[in-house]
Amino acid sequence: MNAKQVKEVKSLLAKPKHIVIVTHWSPDGDAMGSSLGLYNYLIQKDHKVTVITPNDYPAFLSWMPGDKKVIDFSKKTAAAKKHVAQAELIFCLDFNSLKRIDKLGDEVAKSKAIKFIIDHHLQPEDFAKYMLHNVGACSTCELIYEFISLMGDKKLLNKDIANCLYTGIMTDTGSFRFPSTTTKTHAIIADLMKAGAENSEIHNRIYDGNTVDKIKLLGYCLGEKLTVMKELNTAYFSLTDKELKKFNYKKGDTEGVVNYALSIEGIKFAAFFVERDGIIKTSFRSKGSFNVNLFARAHFEGGGHANAAGGMSPLSMKDTLKKFVSIVPTYKKELTKK
Ligand code: 5GP
Ligand code: MN
């Protein structure tokens, strides 16, 4: 957003409006943190605000202020459609391609509302009038903080906003350890803590609410399902629907599993394949210069960031893994570069 656009947006937000906030499919900490952080900011300016998710999200994210009012499009489709149709402004957070919000994308595309993208993923599509987009930002939550600052409203930062934004920054930076974590990130975190963010409590809520089933599923993955392609510095896991059922799978139970593969010494590329509703969802992570956004785009109908991306495969699990194992060696040079 340039200075002229900032002025325009300020005047748009000066009077109460019907506002819808949407975020990506299978919302994560940054998706929910940025959506509810923005929600808790906008309601202070007397706007009528509705957060809509394309589908459900894990229970460990269901405590943020405003959560009870979130509408799940896959469950309350009619109500969600009504809100989108009434909206004067639509904020699209933590995604930049309407494909990422599934059928909710058709409603957003149809709507005459003024659209905003606030996001940090690579290669944004051009469907919004206003864009606060920075691939250098560690999270969309960092950009929501920036948005509130640009609006001249830092005085409105309160505990509710701070808890939401802290959550997204913490989860998207892997608890402040990924290279995307900068001095700016820490300066923002300091400000959020001054505004009341309950840092330790948030960490507990997100990471220490594991069920026994989830821990056992992780143990099974690590003990039985890890494959290491040592000469390619690559490691991967896979889980079928049947395996998930054995461990009474609940949404969020496989979150973070891929990082264990990446934590192995020397591994530069980690992948995770999980069967859900008849398709294979893929997660890719890398260390260093191997670009998983390009890999996901080229082979698995996906995208994301240079070091964290995702996608899908319509093939069976067996054929998906066969495809993966046959493609990886074509990247040998990049994967074995010192
Ligand atoms: P995850 O592996 O945690 O699902 O996703 C990692 C990153 O890739 C996230 O930033 C997420 O937004 C992005 N991502 C995951 N799945 C997809 C996908 O199917 N398409 C695109 N474009 N991005 C994805
Ligand atoms: Mn994000």
CSV table of C-alpha atoms and ligand atoms in Angstrom, one decimal:
chain,number,residue,atom,x,y,z
A,1,MET,CA,0.0,0.0,0.0
A,2,ASN,CA,1.4,3.4,-1.0
A,3,ALA,CA,0.7,6.6,1.0
A,4,LYS,CA,-2.3,7.5,-1.2
A,5,GLN,CA,-3.8,4.1,-0.6
A,6,VAL,CA,-3.2,4.3,3.1
A,7,LYS,CA,-5.2,7.5,3.1
A,8,GLU,CA,-8.0,5.9,1.1
A,9,VAL,CA,-8.2,2.9,3.4
A,10,LYS,CA,-8.2,5.1,6.5
A,11,SER,CA,-11.2,7.0,5.1
A,12,LEU,CA,-12.9,3.7,4.2
A,13,LEU,CA,-12.6,2.5,7.8
A,14,ALA,CA,-13.6,5.9,9.3
A,15,LYS,CA,-17.3,4.9,9.1
A,16,PRO,CA,-18.9,1.6,10.3
A,17,LYS,CA,-19.0,-1.0,7.5
A,18,HIS,CA,-20.0,-4.6,6.9
A,19,ILE,CA,-16.7,-6.4,6.8
A,20,VAL,CA,-15.9,-10.0,6.1
A,21,ILE,CA,-12.5,-11.6,6.9
A,22,VAL,CA,-11.6,-14.8,5.1
A,23,THR,CA,-8.6,-17.0,5.5
A,24,HIS,CA,-7.2,-20.1,3.8
A,25,TRP,CA,-8.3,-23.8,3.8
A,26,SER,CA,-7.3,-25.7,6.9
A,27,PRO,CA,-6.5,-22.6,8.9
A,28,ASP,CA,-3.3,-22.6,10.9
A,29,GLY,CA,-2.1,-20.4,13.8
A,30,ASP,CA,-1.2,-17.5,11.5
A,31,ALA,CA,-4.5,-17.8,9.6
A,32,MET,CA,-6.7,-17.7,12.7
A,33,GLY,CA,-4.3,-15.3,14.6
A,34,SER,CA,-4.4,-12.8,11.8
A,35,SER,CA,-8.1,-13.1,11.2
A,36,LEU,CA,-9.1,-12.7,14.8
A,37,GLY,CA,-6.4,-10.1,15.5
A,38,LEU,CA,-7.9,-8.0,12.7
A,39,TYR,CA,-11.4,-8.8,13.9
A,40,ASN,CA,-10.6,-7.6,17.4
A,41,TYR,CA,-9.1,-4.4,15.9
A,42,LEU,CA,-12.0,-3.6,13.6
A,43,ILE,CA,-14.8,-4.2,16.1
A,44,GLN,CA,-13.3,-1.4,18.2
A,45,LYS,CA,-14.0,0.9,15.3
A,46,ASP,CA,-17.7,-0.1,15.4
A,47,HIS,CA,-17.6,-2.2,12.2
A,48,LYS,CA,-19.8,-5.2,11.8
A,49,VAL,CA,-17.2,-7.9,11.3
A,50,THR,CA,-17.6,-11.6,10.4
A,51,VAL,CA,-14.7,-14.1,10.1
A,52,ILE,CA,-15.3,-17.0,7.7
A,53,THR,CA,-13.1,-20.0,7.3
A,54,PRO,CA,-13.5,-22.4,4.4
A,55,ASN,CA,-13.4,-25.4,6.8
A,56,ASP,CA,-12.7,-26.4,10.3
A,57,TYR,CA,-9.5,-25.9,12.3
A,58,PRO,CA,-7.8,-27.7,15.2
A,59,ALA,CA,-9.1,-27.4,18.8
A,60,PHE,CA,-5.8,-26.0,20.0
A,61,LEU,CA,-6.6,-22.8,17.9
A,62,SER,CA,-10.1,-22.5,19.3
A,63,TRP,CA,-9.5,-20.3,22.3
A,64,MET,CA,-8.7,-16.9,20.6
A,65,PRO,CA,-11.0,-14.0,21.5
A,66,GLY,CA,-13.8,-13.9,18.9
A,67,ASP,CA,-13.5,-17.6,18.0
A,68,LYS,CA,-17.1,-18.5,19.0
A,69,LYS,CA,-18.3,-16.1,16.3
A,70,VAL,CA,-16.3,-17.6,13.4
A,71,ILE,CA,-18.4,-19.1,10.6
A,72,ASP,CA,-17.2,-22.4,9.0
A,73,PHE,CA,-18.3,-22.1,5.3
A,74,SER,CA,-18.4,-25.9,4.9
A,75,LYS,CA,-20.9,-26.3,7.8
A,76,LYS,CA,-22.9,-23.0,7.7
A,77,THR,CA,-22.8,-22.3,4.0
A,78,ALA,CA,-26.0,-20.3,3.7
A,79,ALA,CA,-25.1,-18.0,6.6
A,80,ALA,CA,-21.6,-17.5,5.2
A,81,LYS,CA,-22.9,-16.7,1.7
A,82,LYS,CA,-25.2,-14.1,3.2
A,83,HIS,CA,-22.4,-12.3,5.0
A,84,VAL,CA,-20.2,-12.3,1.9
A,85,ALA,CA,-23.0,-11.0,-0.2
A,86,GLN,CA,-23.7,-8.1,2.3
A,87,ALA,CA,-20.0,-7.3,2.8
A,88,GLU,CA,-18.7,-3.8,1.7
A,89,LEU,CA,-15.1,-4.8,2.4
A,90,ILE,CA,-13.5,-8.2,2.3
A,91,PHE,CA,-10.1,-8.9,3.8
A,92,CYS,CA,-8.3,-12.0,2.5
A,93,LEU,CA,-5.7,-13.0,5.0
A,94,ASP,CA,-2.7,-15.4,4.8
A,95,PHE,CA,-3.4,-16.5,1.2
A,96,ASN,CA,-3.2,-14.9,-2.2
A,97,SER,CA,-5.0,-17.3,-4.6
A,98,LEU,CA,-8.8,-17.8,-4.5
A,99,LYS,CA,-8.1,-21.5,-5.1
A,100,ARG,CA,-6.8,-21.6,-1.5
A,101,ILE,CA,-10.3,-21.0,-0.1
A,102,ASP,CA,-12.1,-23.6,-2.2
A,103,LYS,CA,-15.8,-23.0,-2.9
A,104,LEU,CA,-15.7,-19.9,-0.7
A,105,GLY,CA,-13.6,-18.4,-3.5
A,106,ASP,CA,-16.5,-18.3,-5.9
A,107,GLU,CA,-18.5,-16.2,-3.4
A,108,VAL,CA,-15.6,-13.8,-2.9
A,109,ALA,CA,-15.0,-13.6,-6.6
A,110,LYS,CA,-18.7,-12.8,-7.2
A,111,SER,CA,-18.9,-10.1,-4.5
A,112,LYS,CA,-18.8,-6.4,-5.4
A,113,ALA,CA,-17.1,-5.6,-2.0
A,114,ILE,CA,-13.7,-3.8,-2.0
A,115,LYS,CA,-11.1,-6.5,-1.5
A,116,PHE,CA,-7.9,-6.5,0.4
A,117,ILE,CA,-5.1,-9.0,0.5
A,118,ILE,CA,-2.8,-9.1,3.5
A,119,ASP,CA,-0.3,-11.9,3.0
A,120,HIS,CA,3.3,-13.1,2.9
A,121,HIS,CA,3.1,-16.0,0.4
A,122,LEU,CA,5.0,-15.9,-2.9
A,123,GLN,CA,3.4,-15.0,-6.3
A,124,PRO,CA,0.2,-13.3,-5.3
A,125,GLU,CA,-2.8,-13.3,-7.7
A,126,ASP,CA,-4.3,-10.0,-8.7
A,127,PHE,CA,-7.9,-10.0,-7.4
A,128,ALA,CA,-7.8,-7.3,-4.7
A,129,LYS,CA,-7.9,-3.5,-4.9
A,130,TYR,CA,-5.6,-3.1,-1.9
A,131,MET,CA,-2.6,-5.3,-1.1
A,132,LEU,CA,-0.4,-5.3,2.0
A,133,HIS,CA,2.0,-8.0,0.7
A,134,ASN,CA,5.5,-8.8,1.8
A,135,VAL,CA,7.2,-12.1,1.3
A,136,GLY,CA,9.8,-10.9,3.8
A,137,ALA,CA,7.3,-10.8,6.6
A,138,CYS,CA,7.6,-13.7,9.0
A,139,SER,CA,3.8,-14.1,9.2
A,140,THR,CA,0.5,-12.4,8.2
A,141,CYS,CA,0.1,-11.5,11.9
A,142,GLU,CA,3.2,-9.3,11.5
A,143,LEU,CA,1.5,-7.6,8.6
A,144,ILE,CA,-1.7,-7.1,10.6
A,145,TYR,CA,0.4,-5.3,13.2
A,146,GLU,CA,1.8,-3.2,10.4
A,147,PHE,CA,-1.7,-2.5,9.0
A,148,ILE,CA,-2.9,-1.3,12.4
A,149,SER,CA,0.2,1.0,12.6
A,150,LEU,CA,-0.4,2.3,9.1
A,151,MET,CA,-3.9,3.2,10.1
A,152,GLY,CA,-2.5,5.2,13.0
A,153,ASP,CA,-4.2,3.0,15.5
A,154,LYS,CA,-1.5,1.5,17.6
A,155,LYS,CA,-3.3,2.9,20.6
A,156,LEU,CA,-6.1,0.4,19.9
A,157,LEU,CA,-3.8,-2.6,20.5
A,158,ASN,CA,-5.3,-4.5,23.4
A,159,LYS,CA,-4.8,-7.9,25.0
A,160,ASP,CA,-7.2,-9.6,22.7
A,161,ILE,CA,-5.4,-8.4,19.5
A,162,ALA,CA,-2.0,-9.0,21.1
A,163,ASN,CA,-2.9,-12.7,22.0
A,164,CYS,CA,-4.1,-13.4,18.5
A,165,LEU,CA,-1.1,-11.8,16.7
A,166,TYR,CA,1.4,-13.3,19.1
A,167,THR,CA,0.0,-16.8,18.3
A,168,GLY,CA,0.4,-16.4,14.5
A,169,ILE,CA,3.9,-15.0,14.8
A,170,MET,CA,4.9,-17.8,17.1
A,171,THR,CA,3.5,-20.6,15.0
A,172,ASP,CA,4.7,-19.2,11.6
A,173,THR,CA,8.3,-18.7,12.9
A,174,GLY,CA,8.5,-22.1,14.5
A,175,SER,CA,8.6,-20.4,17.9
A,176,PHE,CA,11.0,-17.6,16.6
A,177,ARG,CA,13.6,-19.9,15.1
A,178,PHE,CA,13.1,-19.8,11.3
A,179,PRO,CA,15.3,-17.4,9.3
A,180,SER,CA,12.2,-15.2,8.7
A,181,THR,CA,12.5,-14.1,12.4
A,182,THR,CA,14.0,-10.6,12.4
A,183,THR,CA,14.8,-7.8,14.8
A,184,LYS,CA,11.5,-6.3,13.6
A,185,THR,CA,9.7,-9.5,14.6
A,186,HIS,CA,11.1,-9.3,18.1
A,187,ALA,CA,10.3,-5.6,18.3
A,188,ILE,CA,6.7,-6.3,17.4
A,189,ILE,CA,6.6,-9.2,19.9
A,190,ALA,CA,7.8,-6.8,22.6
A,191,ASP,CA,5.0,-4.4,21.8
A,192,LEU,CA,2.5,-7.2,21.8
A,193,MET,CA,3.7,-8.3,25.3
A,194,LYS,CA,3.4,-4.7,26.5
A,195,ALA,CA,-0.2,-4.8,25.2
A,196,GLY,CA,-0.9,-7.9,27.3
A,197,ALA,CA,0.0,-10.9,25.2
A,198,GLU,CA,0.3,-13.9,27.5
A,199,ASN,CA,3.3,-15.5,25.8
A,200,SER,CA,3.9,-18.5,28.1
A,201,GLU,CA,0.2,-19.3,28.3
A,202,ILE,CA,-0.2,-19.1,24.5
A,203,HIS,CA,2.7,-21.6,24.1
A,204,ASN,CA,1.0,-24.0,26.5
A,205,ARG,CA,-2.3,-23.7,24.7
A,206,ILE,CA,-0.8,-24.4,21.3
A,207,TYR,CA,1.9,-27.0,22.0
A,208,ASP,CA,1.0,-28.6,25.3
A,209,GLY,CA,-2.5,-29.8,24.6
A,210,ASN,CA,-1.6,-33.0,23.0
A,211,THR,CA,-3.8,-36.1,23.3
A,212,VAL,CA,-2.4,-39.5,24.0
A,213,ASP,CA,-3.6,-40.6,20.5
A,214,LYS,CA,-1.6,-37.7,18.9
A,215,ILE,CA,1.6,-38.6,20.7
A,216,LYS,CA,1.2,-42.3,19.8
A,217,LEU,CA,0.6,-41.3,16.2
A,218,LEU,CA,3.8,-39.3,16.2
A,219,GLY,CA,5.6,-42.3,17.7
A,220,TYR,CA,4.3,-44.5,15.0
A,221,CYS,CA,5.4,-42.1,12.3
A,222,LEU,CA,8.9,-41.8,13.7
A,223,GLY,CA,9.3,-45.5,14.5
A,224,GLU,CA,7.6,-47.1,11.5
A,225,LYS,CA,7.1,-44.6,8.7
A,226,LEU,CA,10.2,-42.5,8.2
A,227,THR,CA,12.1,-43.0,5.0
A,228,VAL,CA,15.4,-41.4,4.5
A,229,MET,CA,17.0,-40.9,1.1
A,230,LYS,CA,20.4,-40.3,2.5
A,231,GLU,CA,22.2,-39.6,-0.7
A,232,LEU,CA,19.6,-36.9,-1.6
A,233,ASN,CA,19.5,-35.3,1.9
A,234,THR,CA,15.8,-36.0,1.8
A,235,ALA,CA,13.4,-37.6,4.3
A,236,TYR,CA,9.7,-38.2,4.2
A,237,PHE,CA,6.7,-39.8,6.0
A,238,SER,CA,3.3,-40.9,4.8
A,239,LEU,CA,0.0,-41.8,6.5
A,240,THR,CA,-3.0,-43.4,5.0
A,241,ASP,CA,-6.6,-42.9,6.1
A,242,LYS,CA,-6.5,-46.4,7.6
A,243,GLU,CA,-3.5,-45.5,9.7
A,244,LEU,CA,-5.1,-42.3,10.9
A,245,LYS,CA,-8.2,-44.1,12.0
A,246,LYS,CA,-6.1,-46.5,14.1
A,247,PHE,CA,-5.0,-43.5,16.1
A,248,ASN,CA,-8.5,-41.9,16.3
A,249,TYR,CA,-7.2,-39.0,14.1
A,250,LYS,CA,-8.5,-35.5,14.9
A,251,LYS,CA,-7.8,-32.4,12.9
A,252,GLY,CA,-4.3,-31.0,13.8
A,253,ASP,CA,-2.9,-34.4,15.0
A,254,THR,CA,-0.3,-34.5,12.2
A,255,GLU,CA,0.6,-30.8,12.4
A,256,GLY,CA,4.4,-30.4,12.8
A,257,VAL,CA,5.2,-34.1,12.0
A,258,VAL,CA,7.1,-33.0,8.8
A,259,ASN,CA,9.5,-30.9,11.0
A,260,TYR,CA,10.9,-34.1,12.6
A,261,ALA,CA,12.1,-35.2,9.3
A,262,LEU,CA,13.8,-31.9,8.7
A,263,SER,CA,15.4,-32.0,12.1
A,264,ILE,CA,17.6,-34.9,11.1
A,265,GLU,CA,21.3,-33.9,10.7
A,266,GLY,CA,22.1,-33.2,7.0
A,267,ILE,CA,18.5,-33.3,5.8
A,268,LYS,CA,17.6,-30.4,3.5
A,269,PHE,CA,14.3,-31.5,2.2
A,270,ALA,CA,11.4,-33.1,4.1
A,271,ALA,CA,8.0,-34.2,2.9
A,272,PHE,CA,4.9,-35.5,4.5
A,273,PHE,CA,2.0,-37.2,2.7
A,274,VAL,CA,-1.4,-37.7,4.3
A,275,GLU,CA,-4.6,-39.1,2.9
A,276,ARG,CA,-7.6,-37.0,3.5
A,277,ASP,CA,-11.1,-37.4,1.9
A,278,GLY,CA,-9.7,-39.4,-0.9
A,279,ILE,CA,-6.9,-37.1,-1.9
A,280,ILE,CA,-3.3,-36.9,-0.7
A,281,LYS,CA,-2.3,-33.7,1.0
A,282,THR,CA,1.4,-32.9,0.8
A,283,SER,CA,3.6,-30.8,3.1
A,284,PHE,CA,7.1,-29.8,2.1
A,285,ARG,CA,9.8,-28.2,4.2
A,286,SER,CA,13.4,-27.3,3.3
A,287,LYS,CA,16.5,-25.8,4.8
A,288,GLY,CA,18.7,-23.5,2.7
A,289,SER,CA,18.3,-22.8,-0.9
A,290,PHE,CA,16.1,-25.7,-2.1
A,291,ASN,CA,12.9,-24.0,-3.0
A,292,VAL,CA,9.8,-26.1,-2.0
A,293,ASN,CA,7.4,-23.5,-3.3
A,294,LEU,CA,8.7,-24.1,-6.8
A,295,PHE,CA,8.7,-27.9,-6.2
A,296,ALA,CA,5.1,-27.9,-4.9
A,297,ARG,CA,4.0,-25.7,-7.9
A,298,ALA,CA,5.7,-27.9,-10.5
A,299,HIS,CA,4.7,-31.3,-9.2
A,300,PHE,CA,1.9,-31.2,-6.6
A,301,GLU,CA,-0.6,-28.4,-7.7
A,302,GLY,CA,0.5,-26.3,-4.7
A,303,GLY,CA,2.7,-23.5,-3.5
A,304,GLY,CA,3.6,-21.5,-0.4
A,305,HIS,CA,7.0,-20.2,0.7
A,306,ALA,CA,10.6,-21.0,-0.3
A,307,ASN,CA,11.1,-23.2,2.8
A,308,ALA,CA,7.6,-24.3,3.6
A,309,ALA,CA,5.0,-25.2,1.0
A,310,GLY,CA,2.1,-27.6,0.4
A,311,GLY,CA,0.0,-29.2,-2.3
A,312,MET,CA,-2.0,-32.2,-3.2
A,313,SER,CA,-2.0,-35.3,-5.3
A,314,PRO,CA,-5.0,-37.0,-6.9
A,315,LEU,CA,-3.1,-40.3,-7.2
A,316,SER,CA,-3.2,-43.2,-4.7
A,317,MET,CA,-0.7,-43.0,-1.8
A,318,LYS,CA,1.4,-45.7,-3.5
A,319,ASP,CA,1.5,-43.9,-6.8
A,320,THR,CA,2.1,-40.5,-5.1
A,321,LEU,CA,5.1,-41.8,-3.2
A,322,LYS,CA,6.3,-43.5,-6.4
A,323,LYS,CA,6.1,-40.2,-8.2
A,324,PHE,CA,7.9,-38.4,-5.4
A,325,VAL,CA,10.7,-40.9,-5.2
A,326,SER,CA,11.2,-40.6,-9.0
A,327,ILE,CA,11.2,-36.8,-9.1
A,328,VAL,CA,13.5,-36.1,-6.1
A,329,PRO,CA,16.7,-37.4,-7.9
A,330,THR,CA,16.2,-34.9,-10.6
A,331,TYR,CA,17.0,-32.2,-8.0
A,332,LYS,CA,20.2,-34.0,-6.8
A,333,LYS,CA,22.5,-31.1,-7.7
A,334,GLU,CA,20.5,-28.6,-5.6
A,335,LEU,CA,19.9,-31.0,-2.7
A,336,THR,CA,23.6,-32.0,-2.3
A,337,LYS,CA,25.0,-28.5,-2.8
A,338,LYS,CA,27.3,-27.6,0.1
B,1,5GP,P1,1.4,-26.9,5.4
B,1,5GP,O1,2.5,-27.9,4.9
B,1,5GP,O2,1.7,-26.4,6.8
B,1,5GP,O3,0.0,-27.3,5.1
B,1,5GP,O4,1.7,-25.6,4.5
B,1,5GP,C1,2.9,-24.9,4.4
B,1,5GP,C2,2.8,-23.6,3.6
B,1,5GP,O5,2.3,-23.9,2.3
B,1,5GP,C3,1.7,-22.7,4.2
B,1,5GP,O6,2.2,-21.4,4.1
B,1,5GP,C4,0.5,-22.9,3.3
B,1,5GP,O7,-0.2,-21.7,3.3
B,1,5GP,C5,1.1,-23.3,2.0
B,1,5GP,N1,0.3,-24.3,1.4
B,1,5GP,C6,-0.1,-25.5,1.9
B,1,5GP,N2,-0.9,-26.2,1.0
B,1,5GP,C7,-1.0,-25.5,-0.1
B,1,5GP,C8,-1.6,-25.6,-1.4
B,1,5GP,O8,-2.3,-26.7,-1.6
B,1,5GP,N3,-1.5,-24.6,-2.3
B,1,5GP,C9,-0.8,-23.5,-2.0
B,1,5GP,N4,-0.7,-22.5,-2.9
B,1,5GP,N5,-0.1,-23.3,-0.8
B,1,5GP,C10,-0.2,-24.2,0.1
B,2,MN,MN,1.3,-17.5,7.3
